[in-house]
CSV table of C-alpha atoms in Angstrom, one decimal:
chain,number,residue,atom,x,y,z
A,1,UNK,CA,15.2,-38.9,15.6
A,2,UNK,CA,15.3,-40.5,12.0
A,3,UNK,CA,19.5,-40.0,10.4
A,4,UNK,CA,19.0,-38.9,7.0
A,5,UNK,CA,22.0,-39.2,5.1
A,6,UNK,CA,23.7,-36.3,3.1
A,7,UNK,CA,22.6,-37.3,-0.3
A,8,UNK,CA,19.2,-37.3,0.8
A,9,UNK,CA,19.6,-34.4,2.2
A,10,UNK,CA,21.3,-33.1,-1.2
A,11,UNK,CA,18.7,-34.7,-3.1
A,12,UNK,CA,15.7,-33.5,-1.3
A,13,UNK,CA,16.4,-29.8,-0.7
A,14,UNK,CA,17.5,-29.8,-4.6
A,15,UNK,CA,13.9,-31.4,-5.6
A,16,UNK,CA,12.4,-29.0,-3.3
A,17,UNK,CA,13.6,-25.6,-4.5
A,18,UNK,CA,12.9,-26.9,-7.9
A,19,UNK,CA,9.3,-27.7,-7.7
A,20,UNK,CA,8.4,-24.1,-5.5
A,21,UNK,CA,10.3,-22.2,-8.2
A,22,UNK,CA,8.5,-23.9,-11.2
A,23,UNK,CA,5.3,-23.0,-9.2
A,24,UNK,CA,6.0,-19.2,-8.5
A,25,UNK,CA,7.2,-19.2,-12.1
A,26,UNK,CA,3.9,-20.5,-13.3
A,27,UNK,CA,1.8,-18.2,-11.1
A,28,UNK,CA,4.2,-15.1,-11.9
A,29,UNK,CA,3.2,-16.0,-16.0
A,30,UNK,CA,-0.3,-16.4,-15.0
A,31,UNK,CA,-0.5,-13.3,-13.2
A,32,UNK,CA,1.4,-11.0,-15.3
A,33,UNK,CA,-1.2,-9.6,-17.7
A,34,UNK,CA,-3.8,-8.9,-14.8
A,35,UNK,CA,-1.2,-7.1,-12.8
A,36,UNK,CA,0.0,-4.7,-16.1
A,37,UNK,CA,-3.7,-3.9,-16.8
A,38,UNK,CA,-4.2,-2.7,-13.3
A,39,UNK,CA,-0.7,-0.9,-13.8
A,40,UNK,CA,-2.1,0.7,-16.8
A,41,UNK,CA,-5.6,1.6,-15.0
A,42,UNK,CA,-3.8,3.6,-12.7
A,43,UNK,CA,-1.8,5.8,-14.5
A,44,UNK,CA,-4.4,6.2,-17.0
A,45,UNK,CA,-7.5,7.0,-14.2
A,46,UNK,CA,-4.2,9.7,-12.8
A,47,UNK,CA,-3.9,11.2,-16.5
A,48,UNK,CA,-7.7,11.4,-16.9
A,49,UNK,CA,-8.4,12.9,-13.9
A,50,UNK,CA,-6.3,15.7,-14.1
A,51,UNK,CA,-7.6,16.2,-17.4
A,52,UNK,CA,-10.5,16.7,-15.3
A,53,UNK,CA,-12.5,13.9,-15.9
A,54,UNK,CA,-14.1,12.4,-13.2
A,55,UNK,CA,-17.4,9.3,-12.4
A,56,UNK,CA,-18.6,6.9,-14.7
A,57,UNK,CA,-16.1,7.3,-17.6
A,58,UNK,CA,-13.0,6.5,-15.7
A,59,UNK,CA,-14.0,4.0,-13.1
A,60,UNK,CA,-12.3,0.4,-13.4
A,61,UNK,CA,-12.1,-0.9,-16.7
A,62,UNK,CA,-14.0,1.7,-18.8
A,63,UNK,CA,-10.8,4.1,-18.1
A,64,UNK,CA,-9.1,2.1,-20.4
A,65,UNK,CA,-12.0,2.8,-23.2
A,66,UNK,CA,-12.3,6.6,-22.5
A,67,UNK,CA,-8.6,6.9,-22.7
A,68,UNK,CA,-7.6,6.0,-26.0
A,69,UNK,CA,-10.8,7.9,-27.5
A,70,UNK,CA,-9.2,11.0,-25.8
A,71,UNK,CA,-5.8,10.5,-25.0
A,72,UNK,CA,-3.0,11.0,-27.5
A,73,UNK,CA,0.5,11.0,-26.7
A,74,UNK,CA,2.7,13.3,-28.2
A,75,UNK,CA,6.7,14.1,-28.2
A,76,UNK,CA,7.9,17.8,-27.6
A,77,UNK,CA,10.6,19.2,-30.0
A,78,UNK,CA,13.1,17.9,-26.9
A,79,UNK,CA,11.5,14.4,-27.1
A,80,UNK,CA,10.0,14.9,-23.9
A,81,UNK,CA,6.7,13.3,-23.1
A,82,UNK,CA,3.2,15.1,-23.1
A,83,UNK,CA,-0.2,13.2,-23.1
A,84,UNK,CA,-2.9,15.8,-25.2
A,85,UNK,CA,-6.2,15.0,-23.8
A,86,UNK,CA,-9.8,16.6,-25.2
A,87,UNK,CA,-11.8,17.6,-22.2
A,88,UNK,CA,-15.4,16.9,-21.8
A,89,UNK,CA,-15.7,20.7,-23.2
A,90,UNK,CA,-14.1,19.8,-26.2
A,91,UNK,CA,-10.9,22.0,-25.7
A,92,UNK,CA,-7.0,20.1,-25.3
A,93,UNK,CA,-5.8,19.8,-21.9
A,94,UNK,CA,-1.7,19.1,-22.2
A,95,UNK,CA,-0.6,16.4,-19.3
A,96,UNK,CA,2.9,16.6,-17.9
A,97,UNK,CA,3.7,13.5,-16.3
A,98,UNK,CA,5.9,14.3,-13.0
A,99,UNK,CA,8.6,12.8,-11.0
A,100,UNK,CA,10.1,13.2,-7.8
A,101,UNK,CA,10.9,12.4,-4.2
A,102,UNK,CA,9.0,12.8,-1.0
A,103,UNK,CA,10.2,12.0,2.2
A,104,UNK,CA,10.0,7.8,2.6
A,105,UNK,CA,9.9,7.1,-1.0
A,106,UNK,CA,9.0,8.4,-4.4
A,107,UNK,CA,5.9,10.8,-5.2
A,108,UNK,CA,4.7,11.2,-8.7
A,109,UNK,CA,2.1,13.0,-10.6
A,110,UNK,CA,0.4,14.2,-13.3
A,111,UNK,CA,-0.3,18.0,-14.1
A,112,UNK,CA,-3.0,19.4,-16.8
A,113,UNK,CA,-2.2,22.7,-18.5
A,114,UNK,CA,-4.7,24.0,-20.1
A,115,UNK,CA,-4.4,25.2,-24.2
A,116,UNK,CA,-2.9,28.6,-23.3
A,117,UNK,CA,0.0,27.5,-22.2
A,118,UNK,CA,-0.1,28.6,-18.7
A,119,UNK,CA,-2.8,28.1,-16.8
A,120,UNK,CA,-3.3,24.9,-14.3
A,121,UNK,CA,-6.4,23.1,-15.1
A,122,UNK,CA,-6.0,20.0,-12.8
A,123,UNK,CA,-3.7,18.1,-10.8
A,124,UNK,CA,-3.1,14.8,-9.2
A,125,UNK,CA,-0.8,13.3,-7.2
A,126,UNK,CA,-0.3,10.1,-5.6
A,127,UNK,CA,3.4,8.6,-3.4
A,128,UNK,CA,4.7,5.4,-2.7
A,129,UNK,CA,5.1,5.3,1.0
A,130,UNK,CA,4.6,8.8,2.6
A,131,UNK,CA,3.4,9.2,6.4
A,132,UNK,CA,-0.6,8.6,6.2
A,133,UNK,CA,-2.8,12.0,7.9
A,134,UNK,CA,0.8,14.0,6.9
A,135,UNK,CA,2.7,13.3,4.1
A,136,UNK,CA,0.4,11.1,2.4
A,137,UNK,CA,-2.3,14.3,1.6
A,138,UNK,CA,-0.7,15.4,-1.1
A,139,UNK,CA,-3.1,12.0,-2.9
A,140,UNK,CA,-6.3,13.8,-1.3
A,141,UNK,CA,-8.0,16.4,-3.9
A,142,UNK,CA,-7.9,18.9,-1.3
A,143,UNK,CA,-4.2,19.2,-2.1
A,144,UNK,CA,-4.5,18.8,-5.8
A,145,UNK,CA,-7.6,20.9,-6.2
A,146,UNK,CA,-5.2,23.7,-5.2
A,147,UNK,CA,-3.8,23.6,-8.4
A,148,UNK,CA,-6.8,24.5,-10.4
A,149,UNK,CA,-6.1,28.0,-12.1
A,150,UNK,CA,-2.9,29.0,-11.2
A,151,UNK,CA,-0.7,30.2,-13.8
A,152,UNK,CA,3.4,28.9,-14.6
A,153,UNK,CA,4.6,31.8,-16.5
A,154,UNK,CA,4.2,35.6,-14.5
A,155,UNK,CA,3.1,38.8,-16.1
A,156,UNK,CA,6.1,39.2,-17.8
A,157,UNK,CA,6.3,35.8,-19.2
A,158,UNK,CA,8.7,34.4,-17.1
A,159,UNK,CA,8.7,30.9,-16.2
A,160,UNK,CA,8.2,30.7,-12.5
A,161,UNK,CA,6.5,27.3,-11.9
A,162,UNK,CA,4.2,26.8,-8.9
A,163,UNK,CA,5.5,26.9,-5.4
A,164,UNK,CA,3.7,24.9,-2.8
A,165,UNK,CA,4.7,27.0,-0.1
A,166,UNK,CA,5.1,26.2,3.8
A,167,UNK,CA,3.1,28.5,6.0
A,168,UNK,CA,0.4,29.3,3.8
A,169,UNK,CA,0.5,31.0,0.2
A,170,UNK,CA,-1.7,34.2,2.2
A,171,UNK,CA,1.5,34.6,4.6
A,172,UNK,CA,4.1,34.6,1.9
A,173,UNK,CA,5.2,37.1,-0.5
A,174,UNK,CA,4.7,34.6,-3.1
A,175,UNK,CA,1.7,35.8,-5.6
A,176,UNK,CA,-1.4,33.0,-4.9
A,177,UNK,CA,-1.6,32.8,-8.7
A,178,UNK,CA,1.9,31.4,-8.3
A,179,UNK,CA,1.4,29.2,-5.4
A,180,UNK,CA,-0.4,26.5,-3.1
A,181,UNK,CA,-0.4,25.8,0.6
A,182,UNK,CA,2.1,23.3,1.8
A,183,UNK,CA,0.7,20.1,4.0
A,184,UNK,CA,0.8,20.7,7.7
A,185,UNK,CA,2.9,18.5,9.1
A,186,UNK,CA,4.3,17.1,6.0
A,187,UNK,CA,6.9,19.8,5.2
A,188,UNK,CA,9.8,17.0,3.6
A,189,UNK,CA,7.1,15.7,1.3
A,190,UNK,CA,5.8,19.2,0.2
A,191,UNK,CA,9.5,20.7,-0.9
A,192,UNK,CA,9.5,17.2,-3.0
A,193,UNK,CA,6.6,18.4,-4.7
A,194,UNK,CA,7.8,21.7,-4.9
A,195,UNK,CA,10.9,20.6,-6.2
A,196,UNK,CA,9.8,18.1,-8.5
A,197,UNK,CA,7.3,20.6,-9.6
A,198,UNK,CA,10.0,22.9,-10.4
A,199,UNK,CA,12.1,20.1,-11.9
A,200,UNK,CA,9.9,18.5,-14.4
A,201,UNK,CA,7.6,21.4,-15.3
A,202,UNK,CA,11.1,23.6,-16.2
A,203,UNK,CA,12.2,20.6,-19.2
A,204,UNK,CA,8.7,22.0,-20.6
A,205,UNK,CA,9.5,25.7,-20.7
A,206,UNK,CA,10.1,26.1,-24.3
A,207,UNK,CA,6.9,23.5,-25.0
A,208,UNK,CA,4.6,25.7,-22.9
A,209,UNK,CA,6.1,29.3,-24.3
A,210,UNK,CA,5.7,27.7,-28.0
A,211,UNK,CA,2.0,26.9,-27.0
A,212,UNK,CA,1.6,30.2,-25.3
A,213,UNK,CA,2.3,32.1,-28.5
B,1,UNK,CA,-12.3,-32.9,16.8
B,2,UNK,CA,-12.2,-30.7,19.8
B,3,UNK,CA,-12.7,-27.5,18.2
B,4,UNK,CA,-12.2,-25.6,21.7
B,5,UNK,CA,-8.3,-26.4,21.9
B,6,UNK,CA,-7.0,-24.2,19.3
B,7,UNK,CA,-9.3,-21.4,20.3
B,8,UNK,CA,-6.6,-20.4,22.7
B,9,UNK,CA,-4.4,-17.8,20.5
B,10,UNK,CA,-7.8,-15.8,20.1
B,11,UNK,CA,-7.4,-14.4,23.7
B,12,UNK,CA,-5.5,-16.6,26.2
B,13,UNK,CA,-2.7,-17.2,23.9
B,14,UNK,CA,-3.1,-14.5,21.5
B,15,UNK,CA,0.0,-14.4,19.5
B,16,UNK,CA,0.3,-10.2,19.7
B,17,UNK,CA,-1.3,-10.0,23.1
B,18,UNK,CA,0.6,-12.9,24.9
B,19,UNK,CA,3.1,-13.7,22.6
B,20,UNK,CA,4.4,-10.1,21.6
B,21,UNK,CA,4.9,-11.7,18.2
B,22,UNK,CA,4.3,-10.0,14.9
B,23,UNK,CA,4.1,-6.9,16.2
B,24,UNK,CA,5.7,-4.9,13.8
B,25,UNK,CA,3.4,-5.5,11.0
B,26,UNK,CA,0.5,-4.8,13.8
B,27,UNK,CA,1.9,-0.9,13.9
B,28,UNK,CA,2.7,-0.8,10.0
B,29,UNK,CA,-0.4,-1.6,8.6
B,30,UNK,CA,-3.5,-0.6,10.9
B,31,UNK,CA,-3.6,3.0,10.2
B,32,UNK,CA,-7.2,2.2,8.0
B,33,UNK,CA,-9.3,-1.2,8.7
B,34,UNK,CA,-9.5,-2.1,5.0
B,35,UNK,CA,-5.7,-3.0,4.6
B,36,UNK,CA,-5.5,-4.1,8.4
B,37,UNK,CA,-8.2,-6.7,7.2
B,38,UNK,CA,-7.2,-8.0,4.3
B,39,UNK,CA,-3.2,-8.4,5.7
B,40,UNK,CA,-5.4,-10.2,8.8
B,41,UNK,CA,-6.7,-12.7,5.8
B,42,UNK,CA,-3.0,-13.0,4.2
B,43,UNK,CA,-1.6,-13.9,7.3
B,44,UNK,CA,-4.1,-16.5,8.1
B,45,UNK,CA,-4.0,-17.9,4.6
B,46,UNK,CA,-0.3,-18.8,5.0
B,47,UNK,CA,0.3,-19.6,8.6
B,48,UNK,CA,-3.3,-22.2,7.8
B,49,UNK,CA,-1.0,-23.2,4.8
B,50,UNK,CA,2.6,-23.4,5.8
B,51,UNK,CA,1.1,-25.2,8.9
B,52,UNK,CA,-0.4,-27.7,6.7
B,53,UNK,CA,2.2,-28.3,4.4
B,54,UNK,CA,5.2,-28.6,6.7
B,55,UNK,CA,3.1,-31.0,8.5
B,56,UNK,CA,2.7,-33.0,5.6
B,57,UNK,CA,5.8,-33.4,4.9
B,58,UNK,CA,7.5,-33.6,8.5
B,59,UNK,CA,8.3,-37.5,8.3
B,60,UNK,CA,10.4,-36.6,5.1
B,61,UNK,CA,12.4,-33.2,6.4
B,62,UNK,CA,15.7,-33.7,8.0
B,63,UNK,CA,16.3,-32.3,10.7
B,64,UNK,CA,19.5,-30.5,10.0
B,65,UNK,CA,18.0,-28.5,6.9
B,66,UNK,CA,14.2,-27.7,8.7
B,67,UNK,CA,14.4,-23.8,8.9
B,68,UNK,CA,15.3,-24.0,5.4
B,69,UNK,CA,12.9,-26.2,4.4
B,70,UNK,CA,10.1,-24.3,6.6
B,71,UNK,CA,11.5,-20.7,5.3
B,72,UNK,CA,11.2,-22.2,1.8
B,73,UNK,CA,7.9,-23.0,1.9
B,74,UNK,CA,6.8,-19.7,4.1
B,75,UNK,CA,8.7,-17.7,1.3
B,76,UNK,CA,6.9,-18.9,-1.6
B,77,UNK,CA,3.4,-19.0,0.1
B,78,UNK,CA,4.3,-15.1,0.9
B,79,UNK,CA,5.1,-14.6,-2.9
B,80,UNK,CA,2.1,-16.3,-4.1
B,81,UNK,CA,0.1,-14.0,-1.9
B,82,UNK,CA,1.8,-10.9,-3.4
B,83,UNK,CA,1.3,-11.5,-6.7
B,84,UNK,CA,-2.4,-12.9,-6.2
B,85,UNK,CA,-2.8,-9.6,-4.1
B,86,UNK,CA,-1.3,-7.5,-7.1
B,87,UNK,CA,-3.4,-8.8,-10.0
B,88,UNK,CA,-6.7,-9.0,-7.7
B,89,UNK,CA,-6.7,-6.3,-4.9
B,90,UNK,CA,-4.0,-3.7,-6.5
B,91,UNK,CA,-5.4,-1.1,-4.6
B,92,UNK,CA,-4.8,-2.9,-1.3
B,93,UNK,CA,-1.9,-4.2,-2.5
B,94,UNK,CA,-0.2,-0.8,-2.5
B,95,UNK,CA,-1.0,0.4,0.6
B,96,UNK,CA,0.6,-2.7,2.1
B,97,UNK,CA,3.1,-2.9,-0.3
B,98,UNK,CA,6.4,-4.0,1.5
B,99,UNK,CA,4.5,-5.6,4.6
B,100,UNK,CA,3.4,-8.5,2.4
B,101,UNK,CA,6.5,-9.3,1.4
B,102,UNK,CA,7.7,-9.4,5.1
B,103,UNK,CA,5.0,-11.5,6.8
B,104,UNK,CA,7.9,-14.4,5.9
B,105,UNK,CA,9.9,-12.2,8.5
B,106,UNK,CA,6.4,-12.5,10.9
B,107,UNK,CA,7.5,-14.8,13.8
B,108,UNK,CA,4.3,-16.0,14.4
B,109,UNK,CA,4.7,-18.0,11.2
B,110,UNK,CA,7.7,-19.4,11.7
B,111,UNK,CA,7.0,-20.4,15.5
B,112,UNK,CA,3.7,-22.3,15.0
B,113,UNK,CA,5.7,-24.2,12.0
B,114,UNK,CA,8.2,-25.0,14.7
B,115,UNK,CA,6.3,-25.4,17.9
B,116,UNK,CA,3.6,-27.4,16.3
B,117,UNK,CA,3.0,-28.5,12.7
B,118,UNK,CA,6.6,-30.6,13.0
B,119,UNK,CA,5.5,-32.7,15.9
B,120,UNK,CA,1.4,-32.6,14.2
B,121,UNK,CA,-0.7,-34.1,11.8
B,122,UNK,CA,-2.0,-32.8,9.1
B,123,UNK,CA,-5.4,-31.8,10.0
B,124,UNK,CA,-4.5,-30.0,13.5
B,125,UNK,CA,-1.5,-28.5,12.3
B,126,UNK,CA,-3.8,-26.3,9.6
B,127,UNK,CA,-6.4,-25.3,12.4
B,128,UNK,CA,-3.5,-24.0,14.4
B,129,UNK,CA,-2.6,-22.1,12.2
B,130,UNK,CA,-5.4,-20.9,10.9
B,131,UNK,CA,-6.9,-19.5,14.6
B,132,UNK,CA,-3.5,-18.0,15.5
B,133,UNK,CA,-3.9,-16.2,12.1
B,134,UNK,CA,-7.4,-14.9,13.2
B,135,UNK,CA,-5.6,-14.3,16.7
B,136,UNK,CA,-3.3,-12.2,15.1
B,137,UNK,CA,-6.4,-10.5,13.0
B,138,UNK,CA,-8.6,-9.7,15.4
B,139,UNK,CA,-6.0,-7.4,17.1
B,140,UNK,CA,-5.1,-6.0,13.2
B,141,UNK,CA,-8.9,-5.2,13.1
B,142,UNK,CA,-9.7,-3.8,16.6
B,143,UNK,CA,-6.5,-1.6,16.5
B,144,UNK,CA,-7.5,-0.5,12.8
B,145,UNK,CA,-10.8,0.1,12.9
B,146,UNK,CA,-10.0,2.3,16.3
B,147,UNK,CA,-7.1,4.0,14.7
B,148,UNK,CA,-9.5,5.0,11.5
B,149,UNK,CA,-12.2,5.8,13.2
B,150,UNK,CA,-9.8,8.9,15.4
B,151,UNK,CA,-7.2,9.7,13.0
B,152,UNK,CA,-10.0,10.2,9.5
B,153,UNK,CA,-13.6,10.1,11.2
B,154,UNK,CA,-14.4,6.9,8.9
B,155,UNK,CA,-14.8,3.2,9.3
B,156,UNK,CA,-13.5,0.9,5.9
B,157,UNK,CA,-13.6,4.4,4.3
B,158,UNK,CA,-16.6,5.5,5.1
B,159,UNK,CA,-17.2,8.6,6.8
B,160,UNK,CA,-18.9,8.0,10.2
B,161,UNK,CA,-18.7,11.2,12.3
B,162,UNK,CA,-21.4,13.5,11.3
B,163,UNK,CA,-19.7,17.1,9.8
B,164,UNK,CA,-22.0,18.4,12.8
B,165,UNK,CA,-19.3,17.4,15.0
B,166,UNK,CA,-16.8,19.2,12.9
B,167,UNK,CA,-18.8,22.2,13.1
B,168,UNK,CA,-18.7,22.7,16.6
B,169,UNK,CA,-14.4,21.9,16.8
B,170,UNK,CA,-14.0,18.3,16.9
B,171,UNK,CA,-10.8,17.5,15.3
B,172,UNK,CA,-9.4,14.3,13.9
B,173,UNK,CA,-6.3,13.0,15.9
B,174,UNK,CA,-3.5,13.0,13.2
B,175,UNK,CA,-1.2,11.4,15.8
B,176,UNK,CA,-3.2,8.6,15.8
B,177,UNK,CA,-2.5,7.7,12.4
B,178,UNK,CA,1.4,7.4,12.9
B,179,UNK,CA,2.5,3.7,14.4
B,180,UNK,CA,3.4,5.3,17.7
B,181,UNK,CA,-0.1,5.5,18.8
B,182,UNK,CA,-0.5,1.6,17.1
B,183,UNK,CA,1.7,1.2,19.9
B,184,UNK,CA,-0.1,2.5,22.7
B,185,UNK,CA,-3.1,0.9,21.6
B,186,UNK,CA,-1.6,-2.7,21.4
B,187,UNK,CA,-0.3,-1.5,25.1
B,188,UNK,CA,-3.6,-1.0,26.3
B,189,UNK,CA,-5.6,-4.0,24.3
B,190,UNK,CA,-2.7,-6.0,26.6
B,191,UNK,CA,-3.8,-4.9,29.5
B,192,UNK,CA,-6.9,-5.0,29.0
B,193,UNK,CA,-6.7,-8.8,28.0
B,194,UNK,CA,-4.1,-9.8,31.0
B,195,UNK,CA,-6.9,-8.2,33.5
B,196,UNK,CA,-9.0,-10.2,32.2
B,197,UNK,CA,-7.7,-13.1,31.8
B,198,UNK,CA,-6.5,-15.8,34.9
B,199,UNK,CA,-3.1,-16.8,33.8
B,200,UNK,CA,-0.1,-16.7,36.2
B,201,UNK,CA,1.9,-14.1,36.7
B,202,UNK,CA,5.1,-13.3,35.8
């Protein structure tokens, strides 16, 4: 075995660590723009289709097109954020971008009230890292689809959100205009969404009675 | 070149099946073919690479600093994947998100860097790697492609068992989808390969 002596040693792990981190530098700079778009295309396609948008218009890069002909962001009288998107049908859907936790990781999502105020007129969700065939559903539009019509506020205009509810909304005493079916088998996950449902629809309250009226 | 010599790690010295290396990214990331694949193609990319690089440089590495050396170059061949991964395959990129980061962790890397491309040239050293990759792979693909087919009725996403079968009570295996089951199935493709196979044993 070849004695190297510890300058070389010195010298050559120095020269080493230099030249990979002036590489991964250089591919990071590179790579940057490409990997924002696609961040971009993904919460955008999200925003879109719970606006209820759907095909041609927001696949791949197009989304990017369709969205700013349709998508306006716009600051509630808290300075919260809400994206106001005209539906193919020409009426304003209201998108309120949501955050919370599931049961490995974060879940977000984005949920479209319609112009009244109150009713649900899409939803999607997607997670970082939840259980795939449990957790994980709440990405599938079975889940989300749920949401379609039901209302936030109750008959006597009471903010009550929308509970996704373990057992089945049929089983519950909750009213199904009020609530969605919890996964099976993905009962941590589901009281994220519940929660963050809860959570991030309530700092809208006074934005959603004002539109109401 | 005699081709036939490094074929060994695709059954007879199968890194997973023999081996029991790298097995934890095996159960992680085979619940669907698609990202079972294309972490298949990651892994062979760098062990290929870091094979062929540490080799070329083995006269120069002393001896005292080598892991370093070899986890330094592993590392940044790992990053390079991720980010080429992010800005080409996001999508794919997601699902796998922390496993890319931790193939450095995958021993079958490190191992064939150790066992073989330090004492190698060049050339050898980068097939060596390269067909333990697909060694590695080909059990990624056979446990994902099973593991879709019982746990979501599809294959690379698309669906495969007719909705007539749903119709009369078929049920997808949700159990399937969780690593336990990844487990088993690795369990089984061992046996499977040691019956066949004439090696001593143990």
């Amino acid at each position: 075995m070849k004695n190297f002596s510890n300058k070389y040693i010195f010298i050559y792990i120095t020269v080493l660590v230099i030249i990979v981190a002036v590489l991964l530098a250089l591919a990071s700079i590179t790579l940057q723009p490409r990997q924002n778009e696609n961040r971009k295309i993904e919460s955008y396609t999200q925003i879109l289709m719970a606006a209820g948008y759907s095909g041609n218009e927001i696949s791949g890069r197009s989304v990017i097109k369709t969205y700013q002909q349709v998508a306006d962001s716009v600051l509630t009288d808290n300075n919260l954020l809400v994206i106001k998107v005209k539906t193919e049908d020409g009426s304003h859907n209201y998108i309120i971008p949501l955050r919370g936790k599931g049961l490995w990781g974060p879940v977000w999502g984005y949920i479209a009230v319609a112009a009244d105020g109150n009713t649900i007129a899409g939803a999607v969700f997607a997670h970082k890292g939840e259980t795939p065939g449990l957790g994980a559903e709440i990405a599938n539009p079975q889940f989300s689809d749920e949401f379609k019509g039901k209302q936030l506020f109750d008959e006597n205009g009471e903010f009550v959100s929308i509970r996704v509810v373990k057992g089945g909304v049929a089983n519950s005493n909750i009213n199904p205009l009020h609530g969605v079916d919890a996964i099976t088998g993905g009962t941590v996950t589901s009281n994220g969404v519940d929660k963050m449902l809860k959570d991030c629809l309530g700092r809208y309250k006074e934005f959603l009675k004002k539109l109401r009226q | 070149m005699n081709i036939k010599k490094y074929l060994g790690p695709l059954s007879k010295d199968n890194p997973i099946l023999v081996q029991v290396l790298g097995v934890c990214s095996a159960l992680a990331v085979t619940a669907q073919l698609k990202p079972a694949i294309v972490m298949a193609i990651s892994v062979t990319a760098v062990a290929a690479l870091g094979n062929l690089i540490i080799s070329l440089l083995r006269n120069t590495i002393p001896p005292r600093i080598r892991i370093i050396v070899q986890l330094i170059i592993v590392a940044a061949l790992v990053i390079l994947t991720d980010q080429i991964l992010q800005a080409w395959f996001y999508d794919i990129s997601k699902m796998l998100s922390v496993f890319v980061g931790l193939i450095i962790t995958n021993c079958i890397l490190m191992g064939r860097i150790e066992a073989f491309a330090l004492g190698n040239k060049p050339i050898p050293s980068f097939f060596d790697g390269l067909f333990n990759g697909l060694g590695y792979g080909l059990v990624l693909a056979v446990v994902g492609f099973v593991r879709e087919l019982l746990a979501s009725g599809s294959v690379w996403n698309h669906k495969i068992i007719p909705d007539s079968f749903y119709a009369h009570g078929y049920m997808n295996n949700g159990l399937v989808s969780l690593p336990p089951m990844a487990l088993i199935l690795i369990g089984l493709l061992v046996w499977i390969q040691r019956s066949g196979s004439k090696t001593e044993k143990i």
